[in-house]
């Protein structure tokens, strides 16, 4: 199964509300990344959090990482209709040698104007 | 979508035919990747290349082939041996291959392949 599993699979909120997405993973990681994908397009990198970091901010985005629970969350504050997209977490294992990025199944976010 | 282009955007193929998807980047990145995305699923790695003239199989390489003759280009061939090729194909690149990787991957806009 995928290293990263997002929850919920789909989320629908009103514009202005906050959106929270969660990602759980199984093995020890070096870092975890969040990406966004608009429908039918490529992915865009949002934020990277390293295993020794607990929280990171970028604009309206807040990412937390709990390595003891092997989980991360992405919070989008004051959502806008333009935030409608799918959001993926991606993990990089903490092992020697080249380790590929593994993507989860994504959370589909709909922000209703 | 950064400096990565994929062509064509939509591709239709008859069963039994090979087809090649193009991926070009002008970011001077060493590493390039091919992913497959099926509806409601995440990305699965097909092949990746860390440097020119070198590439490695990913998780689902069967029925696919690649080449990396130039740093800028990483074409993917979907062969007739691929049993279920209809999918959305994404190409990506990253600056270099670190161990482990902390580099951002930059994605192209994707090619939607449909087998008729």
PDB file of C-alpha atoms in Angstrom:
ATOM      1  CA  UNK A   1       0.000   0.000   0.000  1.00  0.00           C
ATOM      2  CA  UNK A   2       1.013   3.623  -0.359  1.00  0.00           C
ATOM      3  CA  UNK A   3       3.405   5.027   2.228  1.00  0.00           C
ATOM      4  CA  UNK A   4       1.196   8.092   2.680  1.00  0.00           C
ATOM      5  CA  UNK A   5      -2.529   7.813   3.219  1.00  0.00           C
ATOM      6  CA  UNK A   6      -4.584  10.986   3.274  1.00  0.00           C
ATOM      7  CA  UNK A   7      -7.749  11.501   5.252  1.00  0.00           C
ATOM      8  CA  UNK A   8     -10.427  12.426   4.410  1.00  0.00           C
ATOM      9  CA  UNK A   9     -10.614  11.314   0.788  1.00  0.00           C
ATOM     10  CA  UNK A  10     -12.886  14.251   0.014  1.00  0.00           C
ATOM     11  CA  UNK A  11     -13.782  17.451   1.822  1.00  0.00           C
ATOM     12  CA  UNK A  12     -16.330  20.137   0.992  1.00  0.00           C
ATOM     13  CA  UNK A  13     -16.374  23.461   2.857  1.00  0.00           C
ATOM     14  CA  UNK A  14     -17.671  26.994   2.489  1.00  0.00           C
ATOM     15  CA  UNK A  15     -15.381  29.790   1.427  1.00  0.00           C
ATOM     16  CA  UNK A  16     -13.747  31.399   4.458  1.00  0.00           C
ATOM     17  CA  UNK A  17     -13.700  28.219   6.529  1.00  0.00           C
ATOM     18  CA  UNK A  18     -10.549  26.344   7.429  1.00  0.00           C
ATOM     19  CA  UNK A  19      -9.691  23.034   5.763  1.00  0.00           C
ATOM     20  CA  UNK A  20      -7.677  20.336   7.489  1.00  0.00           C
ATOM     21  CA  UNK A  21      -6.231  17.305   5.755  1.00  0.00           C
ATOM     22  CA  UNK A  22      -4.315  14.511   7.411  1.00  0.00           C
ATOM     23  CA  UNK A  23      -1.617  12.158   6.203  1.00  0.00           C
ATOM     24  CA  UNK A  24      -0.457   8.986   7.905  1.00  0.00           C
ATOM     25  CA  UNK A  25       2.598   6.983   6.948  1.00  0.00           C
ATOM     26  CA  UNK A  26       4.227   3.756   8.001  1.00  0.00           C
ATOM     27  CA  UNK A  27       8.021   3.945   8.017  1.00  0.00           C
ATOM     28  CA  UNK A  28      10.601   6.369   9.352  1.00  0.00           C
ATOM     29  CA  UNK A  29      10.921   9.437   7.140  1.00  0.00           C
ATOM     30  CA  UNK A  30      13.534  12.053   6.386  1.00  0.00           C
ATOM     31  CA  UNK A  31      10.943  14.592   5.231  1.00  0.00           C
ATOM     32  CA  UNK A  32       7.339  14.940   4.201  1.00  0.00           C
ATOM     33  CA  UNK A  33       6.080  17.157   1.415  1.00  0.00           C
ATOM     34  CA  UNK A  34       2.638  18.451   0.451  1.00  0.00           C
ATOM     35  CA  UNK A  35       1.604  18.999  -3.151  1.00  0.00           C
ATOM     36  CA  UNK A  36      -1.474  20.425  -4.784  1.00  0.00           C
ATOM     37  CA  UNK A  37      -3.060  19.295  -8.064  1.00  0.00           C
ATOM     38  CA  UNK A  38      -5.717  21.199  -9.937  1.00  0.00           C
ATOM     39  CA  UNK A  39      -8.005  18.982 -11.983  1.00  0.00           C
ATOM     40  CA  UNK A  40      -6.263  17.581 -15.049  1.00  0.00           C
ATOM     41  CA  UNK A  41      -2.978  19.349 -14.304  1.00  0.00           C
ATOM     42  CA  UNK A  42       0.414  18.556 -12.867  1.00  0.00           C
ATOM     43  CA  UNK A  43       1.293  18.740  -9.188  1.00  0.00           C
ATOM     44  CA  UNK A  44       2.670  21.866  -7.556  1.00  0.00           C
ATOM     45  CA  UNK A  45       4.903  21.707  -4.496  1.00  0.00           C
ATOM     46  CA  UNK A  46       3.495  23.536  -1.466  1.00  0.00           C
ATOM     47  CA  UNK A  47       5.720  22.882   1.505  1.00  0.00           C
ATOM     48  CA  UNK A  48       8.377  20.502   2.876  1.00  0.00           C
ATOM     49  CA  UNK A  49       8.763  19.632   6.541  1.00  0.00           C
ATOM     50  CA  UNK A  50      11.770  17.750   7.848  1.00  0.00           C
ATOM     51  CA  UNK A  51      11.576  15.001  10.446  1.00  0.00           C
ATOM     52  CA  UNK A  52      13.146  17.213  13.110  1.00  0.00           C
ATOM     53  CA  UNK A  53      10.554  19.959  12.576  1.00  0.00           C
ATOM     54  CA  UNK A  54       7.138  20.006  14.221  1.00  0.00           C
ATOM     55  CA  UNK A  55       5.405  22.856  12.453  1.00  0.00           C
ATOM     56  CA  UNK A  56       5.882  24.992   9.384  1.00  0.00           C
ATOM     57  CA  UNK A  57       3.971  27.905   7.899  1.00  0.00           C
ATOM     58  CA  UNK A  58       3.691  29.314   4.410  1.00  0.00           C
ATOM     59  CA  UNK A  59       1.100  32.028   3.863  1.00  0.00           C
ATOM     60  CA  UNK A  60      -2.303  30.514   4.669  1.00  0.00           C
ATOM     61  CA  UNK A  61      -0.799  27.025   4.946  1.00  0.00           C
ATOM     62  CA  UNK A  62       0.207  25.408   8.191  1.00  0.00           C
ATOM     63  CA  UNK A  63       1.781  21.951   8.271  1.00  0.00           C
ATOM     64  CA  UNK A  64       2.406  19.918  11.386  1.00  0.00           C
ATOM     65  CA  UNK A  65       4.383  16.714  11.756  1.00  0.00           C
ATOM     66  CA  UNK A  66       4.158  14.198  14.582  1.00  0.00           C
ATOM     67  CA  UNK A  67       6.808  11.546  14.006  1.00  0.00           C
ATOM     68  CA  UNK A  68       5.734   9.577  17.091  1.00  0.00           C
ATOM     69  CA  UNK A  69       2.291   9.094  15.513  1.00  0.00           C
ATOM     70  CA  UNK A  70       3.668   8.981  11.982  1.00  0.00           C
ATOM     71  CA  UNK A  71       1.228  11.611  10.858  1.00  0.00           C
ATOM     72  CA  UNK A  72       1.093  15.069   9.347  1.00  0.00           C
ATOM     73  CA  UNK A  73      -1.656  17.587   8.829  1.00  0.00           C
ATOM     74  CA  UNK A  74      -2.144  20.402   6.337  1.00  0.00           C
ATOM     75  CA  UNK A  75      -4.324  23.296   7.416  1.00  0.00           C
ATOM     76  CA  UNK A  76      -5.533  25.872   4.912  1.00  0.00           C
ATOM     77  CA  UNK A  77      -6.953  28.904   6.691  1.00  0.00           C
ATOM     78  CA  UNK A  78      -9.604  31.245   5.322  1.00  0.00           C
ATOM     79  CA  UNK A  79     -10.171  29.053   2.283  1.00  0.00           C
ATOM     80  CA  UNK A  80     -10.976  30.467  -1.129  1.00  0.00           C
ATOM     81  CA  UNK A  81     -12.746  28.971  -4.127  1.00  0.00           C
ATOM     82  CA  UNK A  82      -9.350  28.928  -5.862  1.00  0.00           C
ATOM     83  CA  UNK A  83      -8.099  26.443  -3.235  1.00  0.00           C
ATOM     84  CA  UNK A  84     -10.340  23.793  -4.806  1.00  0.00           C
ATOM     85  CA  UNK A  85      -7.925  21.025  -5.800  1.00  0.00           C
ATOM     86  CA  UNK A  86      -6.553  17.678  -4.706  1.00  0.00           C
ATOM     87  CA  UNK A  87      -3.833  17.695  -2.068  1.00  0.00           C
ATOM     88  CA  UNK A  88      -1.202  14.970  -1.765  1.00  0.00           C
ATOM     89  CA  UNK A  89       1.341  14.193   0.883  1.00  0.00           C
ATOM     90  CA  UNK A  90       4.610  12.659  -0.209  1.00  0.00           C
ATOM     91  CA  UNK A  91       7.168  10.982   2.006  1.00  0.00           C
ATOM     92  CA  UNK A  92      10.902  10.399   1.652  1.00  0.00           C
ATOM     93  CA  UNK A  93      12.201   7.483   3.752  1.00  0.00           C
ATOM     94  CA  UNK A  94      15.103   7.850   6.112  1.00  0.00           C
ATOM     95  CA  UNK A  95      17.373   5.199   4.659  1.00  0.00           C
ATOM     96  CA  UNK A  96      20.724   5.085   2.971  1.00  0.00           C
ATOM     97  CA  UNK A  97      21.041   5.394  -0.765  1.00  0.00           C
ATOM     98  CA  UNK A  98      18.601   7.032  -3.122  1.00  0.00           C
ATOM     99  CA  UNK A  99      15.081   6.897  -1.765  1.00  0.00           C
ATOM    100  CA  UNK A 100      12.232   7.854  -3.985  1.00  0.00           C
ATOM    101  CA  UNK A 101       9.400  10.122  -3.015  1.00  0.00           C
ATOM    102  CA  UNK A 102       6.198   8.158  -2.401  1.00  0.00           C
ATOM    103  CA  UNK A 103       2.870   9.894  -2.941  1.00  0.00           C
ATOM    104  CA  UNK A 104      -0.364   9.192  -1.106  1.00  0.00           C
ATOM    105  CA  UNK A 105      -3.819   8.887  -2.613  1.00  0.00           C
ATOM    106  CA  UNK A 106      -4.816  12.502  -1.997  1.00  0.00           C
ATOM    107  CA  UNK A 107      -7.631  14.535  -0.460  1.00  0.00           C
ATOM    108  CA  UNK A 108     -10.024  16.215  -2.866  1.00  0.00           C
ATOM    109  CA  UNK A 109     -10.989  19.622  -1.495  1.00  0.00           C
ATOM    110  CA  UNK A 110     -13.973  21.577  -2.755  1.00  0.00           C
ATOM    111  CA  UNK A 111     -14.408  25.163  -1.557  1.00  0.00           C
ATOM    112  CA  UNK A 112     -17.902  26.457  -2.235  1.00  0.00           C
ATOM    113  CA  UNK A 113     -18.154  30.203  -2.948  1.00  0.00           C
TER     114      UNK A 113
ATOM    115  CA  UNK B   1       3.925  23.755 -14.245  1.00  0.00           C
ATOM    116  CA  UNK B   2       7.419  25.257 -14.128  1.00  0.00           C
ATOM    117  CA  UNK B   3       9.798  24.695 -17.001  1.00  0.00           C
ATOM    118  CA  UNK B   4       8.599  21.234 -17.924  1.00  0.00           C
ATOM    119  CA  UNK B   5       6.565  20.536 -21.008  1.00  0.00           C
ATOM    120  CA  UNK B   6       4.759  17.376 -21.942  1.00  0.00           C
ATOM    121  CA  UNK B   7       3.226  16.593 -25.265  1.00  0.00           C
ATOM    122  CA  UNK B   8       0.694  15.820 -26.420  1.00  0.00           C
ATOM    123  CA  UNK B   9      -1.916  16.768 -23.812  1.00  0.00           C
ATOM    124  CA  UNK B  10      -4.319  14.094 -25.068  1.00  0.00           C
ATOM    125  CA  UNK B  11      -3.308  10.930 -26.880  1.00  0.00           C
ATOM    126  CA  UNK B  12      -5.403   8.172 -28.325  1.00  0.00           C
ATOM    127  CA  UNK B  13      -3.937   4.834 -29.229  1.00  0.00           C
ATOM    128  CA  UNK B  14      -5.260   1.658 -30.704  1.00  0.00           C
ATOM    129  CA  UNK B  15      -4.744  -1.512 -28.763  1.00  0.00           C
ATOM    130  CA  UNK B  16      -1.476  -3.208 -29.727  1.00  0.00           C
ATOM    131  CA  UNK B  17       0.356  -0.040 -30.701  1.00  0.00           C
ATOM    132  CA  UNK B  18       3.376   1.477 -29.018  1.00  0.00           C
ATOM    133  CA  UNK B  19       3.235   5.189 -28.236  1.00  0.00           C
ATOM    134  CA  UNK B  20       5.847   7.653 -26.985  1.00  0.00           C
ATOM    135  CA  UNK B  21       5.121  10.493 -24.583  1.00  0.00           C
ATOM    136  CA  UNK B  22       7.412  13.476 -24.651  1.00  0.00           C
ATOM    137  CA  UNK B  23       8.879  15.256 -21.614  1.00  0.00           C
ATOM    138  CA  UNK B  24      11.269  18.200 -21.864  1.00  0.00           C
ATOM    139  CA  UNK B  25      12.663  20.439 -19.117  1.00  0.00           C
ATOM    140  CA  UNK B  26      14.696  23.636 -19.279  1.00  0.00           C
ATOM    141  CA  UNK B  27      15.433  23.814 -15.564  1.00  0.00           C
ATOM    142  CA  UNK B  28      18.881  22.218 -15.840  1.00  0.00           C
ATOM    143  CA  UNK B  29      17.729  19.489 -13.479  1.00  0.00           C
ATOM    144  CA  UNK B  30      19.689  16.256 -13.178  1.00  0.00           C
ATOM    145  CA  UNK B  31      16.813  14.015 -12.095  1.00  0.00           C
ATOM    146  CA  UNK B  32      13.667  13.212 -14.031  1.00  0.00           C
ATOM    147  CA  UNK B  33      10.701  10.975 -13.268  1.00  0.00           C
ATOM    148  CA  UNK B  34       7.650   9.406 -14.862  1.00  0.00           C
ATOM    149  CA  UNK B  35       4.495   8.752 -12.866  1.00  0.00           C
ATOM    150  CA  UNK B  36       1.184   7.196 -13.686  1.00  0.00           C
ATOM    151  CA  UNK B  37      -2.041   8.451 -12.078  1.00  0.00           C
ATOM    152  CA  UNK B  38      -5.316   6.541 -12.211  1.00  0.00           C
ATOM    153  CA  UNK B  39      -8.677   8.056 -11.166  1.00  0.00           C
ATOM    154  CA  UNK B  40      -8.953   8.539  -7.423  1.00  0.00           C
ATOM    155  CA  UNK B  41      -5.456   7.230  -6.854  1.00  0.00           C
ATOM    156  CA  UNK B  42      -2.108   8.687  -6.038  1.00  0.00           C
ATOM    157  CA  UNK B  43       0.949   8.729  -8.236  1.00  0.00           C
ATOM    158  CA  UNK B  44       2.878   5.572  -8.962  1.00  0.00           C
ATOM    159  CA  UNK B  45       6.473   5.755 -10.105  1.00  0.00           C
ATOM    160  CA  UNK B  46       7.219   4.140 -13.465  1.00  0.00           C
ATOM    161  CA  UNK B  47      10.860   5.066 -14.104  1.00  0.00           C
ATOM    162  CA  UNK B  48      13.341   7.639 -12.884  1.00  0.00           C
ATOM    163  CA  UNK B  49      16.666   8.925 -14.094  1.00  0.00           C
ATOM    164  CA  UNK B  50      19.344  10.456 -11.907  1.00  0.00           C
ATOM    165  CA  UNK B  51      21.679  11.443 -14.703  1.00  0.00           C
ATOM    166  CA  UNK B  52      22.060  11.287 -18.473  1.00  0.00           C
ATOM    167  CA  UNK B  53      22.336   7.761 -19.889  1.00  0.00           C
ATOM    168  CA  UNK B  54      21.137   6.230 -16.639  1.00  0.00           C
ATOM    169  CA  UNK B  55      17.641   5.258 -15.511  1.00  0.00           C
ATOM    170  CA  UNK B  56      16.063   2.944 -12.973  1.00  0.00           C
ATOM    171  CA  UNK B  57      12.783   1.068 -12.750  1.00  0.00           C
ATOM    172  CA  UNK B  58      10.159   2.343 -10.391  1.00  0.00           C
ATOM    173  CA  UNK B  59       7.254   0.437  -8.892  1.00  0.00           C
ATOM    174  CA  UNK B  60       5.339  -0.296 -12.110  1.00  0.00           C
ATOM    175  CA  UNK B  61       7.890  -0.415 -14.949  1.00  0.00           C
ATOM    176  CA  UNK B  62       6.459  -3.448 -16.754  1.00  0.00           C
ATOM    177  CA  UNK B  63       5.226  -2.535 -20.236  1.00  0.00           C
ATOM    178  CA  UNK B  64       7.089   0.785 -20.288  1.00  0.00           C
ATOM    179  CA  UNK B  65      10.498   1.891 -21.546  1.00  0.00           C
ATOM    180  CA  UNK B  66      12.480   5.125 -21.306  1.00  0.00           C
ATOM    181  CA  UNK B  67      15.657   6.738 -22.563  1.00  0.00           C
ATOM    182  CA  UNK B  68      17.788   9.618 -21.256  1.00  0.00           C
ATOM    183  CA  UNK B  69      20.101  10.632 -24.069  1.00  0.00           C
ATOM    184  CA  UNK B  70      19.956  14.324 -23.197  1.00  0.00           C
ATOM    185  CA  UNK B  71      19.688  16.066 -19.849  1.00  0.00           C
ATOM    186  CA  UNK B  72      16.616  17.977 -21.018  1.00  0.00           C
ATOM    187  CA  UNK B  73      14.610  15.045 -22.353  1.00  0.00           C
ATOM    188  CA  UNK B  74      13.127  11.885 -20.831  1.00  0.00           C
ATOM    189  CA  UNK B  75      10.628  10.271 -23.229  1.00  0.00           C
ATOM    190  CA  UNK B  76       8.394   7.428 -22.098  1.00  0.00           C
ATOM    191  CA  UNK B  77       7.252   4.664 -24.441  1.00  0.00           C
ATOM    192  CA  UNK B  78       4.100   2.800 -23.540  1.00  0.00           C
ATOM    193  CA  UNK B  79       4.421  -0.554 -25.259  1.00  0.00           C
ATOM    194  CA  UNK B  80       1.759  -3.011 -26.322  1.00  0.00           C
ATOM    195  CA  UNK B  81       2.873  -5.189 -23.410  1.00  0.00           C
ATOM    196  CA  UNK B  82       1.306  -2.723 -20.948  1.00  0.00           C
ATOM    197  CA  UNK B  83      -2.029  -4.384 -20.208  1.00  0.00           C
ATOM    198  CA  UNK B  84      -3.954  -1.369 -18.954  1.00  0.00           C
ATOM    199  CA  UNK B  85      -2.303   1.753 -20.351  1.00  0.00           C
ATOM    200  CA  UNK B  86      -5.231   4.179 -20.168  1.00  0.00           C
ATOM    201  CA  UNK B  87      -4.196   6.715 -17.521  1.00  0.00           C
ATOM    202  CA  UNK B  88      -2.864  10.203 -16.842  1.00  0.00           C
ATOM    203  CA  UNK B  89       0.929  10.340 -17.164  1.00  0.00           C
ATOM    204  CA  UNK B  90       2.988  12.912 -15.321  1.00  0.00           C
ATOM    205  CA  UNK B  91       6.625  13.796 -15.843  1.00  0.00           C
ATOM    206  CA  UNK B  92       8.645  15.551 -13.155  1.00  0.00           C
ATOM    207  CA  UNK B  93      12.160  16.744 -12.524  1.00  0.00           C
ATOM    208  CA  UNK B  94      14.232  17.759  -9.533  1.00  0.00           C
ATOM    209  CA  UNK B  95      17.483  19.658  -9.235  1.00  0.00           C
ATOM    210  CA  UNK B  96      19.673  16.770  -8.255  1.00  0.00           C
ATOM    211  CA  UNK B  97      19.464  13.481  -6.520  1.00  0.00           C
ATOM    212  CA  UNK B  98      20.273  13.736  -2.876  1.00  0.00           C
ATOM    213  CA  UNK B  99      20.287  10.811  -0.553  1.00  0.00           C
ATOM    214  CA  UNK B 100      17.702  11.164   0.924  1.00  0.00           C
ATOM    215  CA  UNK B 101      15.979  13.654  -1.316  1.00  0.00           C
ATOM    216  CA  UNK B 102      14.829  17.030  -0.045  1.00  0.00           C
ATOM    217  CA  UNK B 103      14.472  18.510  -3.485  1.00  0.00           C
ATOM    218  CA  UNK B 104      11.161  19.765  -4.760  1.00  0.00           C
ATOM    219  CA  UNK B 105       9.798  17.937  -7.762  1.00  0.00           C
ATOM    220  CA  UNK B 106       8.511  20.120 -10.573  1.00  0.00           C
ATOM    221  CA  UNK B 107       5.748  18.585 -12.626  1.00  0.00           C
ATOM    222  CA  UNK B 108       4.686  18.937 -16.216  1.00  0.00           C
ATOM    223  CA  UNK B 109       1.006  19.408 -17.169  1.00  0.00           C
ATOM    224  CA  UNK B 110       0.517  15.714 -17.945  1.00  0.00           C
ATOM    225  CA  UNK B 111      -0.577  13.592 -20.901  1.00  0.00           C
ATOM    226  CA  UNK B 112      -3.884  11.773 -20.823  1.00  0.00           C
ATOM    227  CA  UNK B 113      -3.551   8.514 -22.761  1.00  0.00           C
ATOM    228  CA  UNK B 114      -6.629   6.628 -23.874  1.00  0.00           C
ATOM    229  CA  UNK B 115      -6.451   3.236 -25.511  1.00  0.00           C
ATOM    230  CA  UNK B 116      -9.335   2.587 -27.857  1.00  0.00           C
TER     231      UNK B 116
END
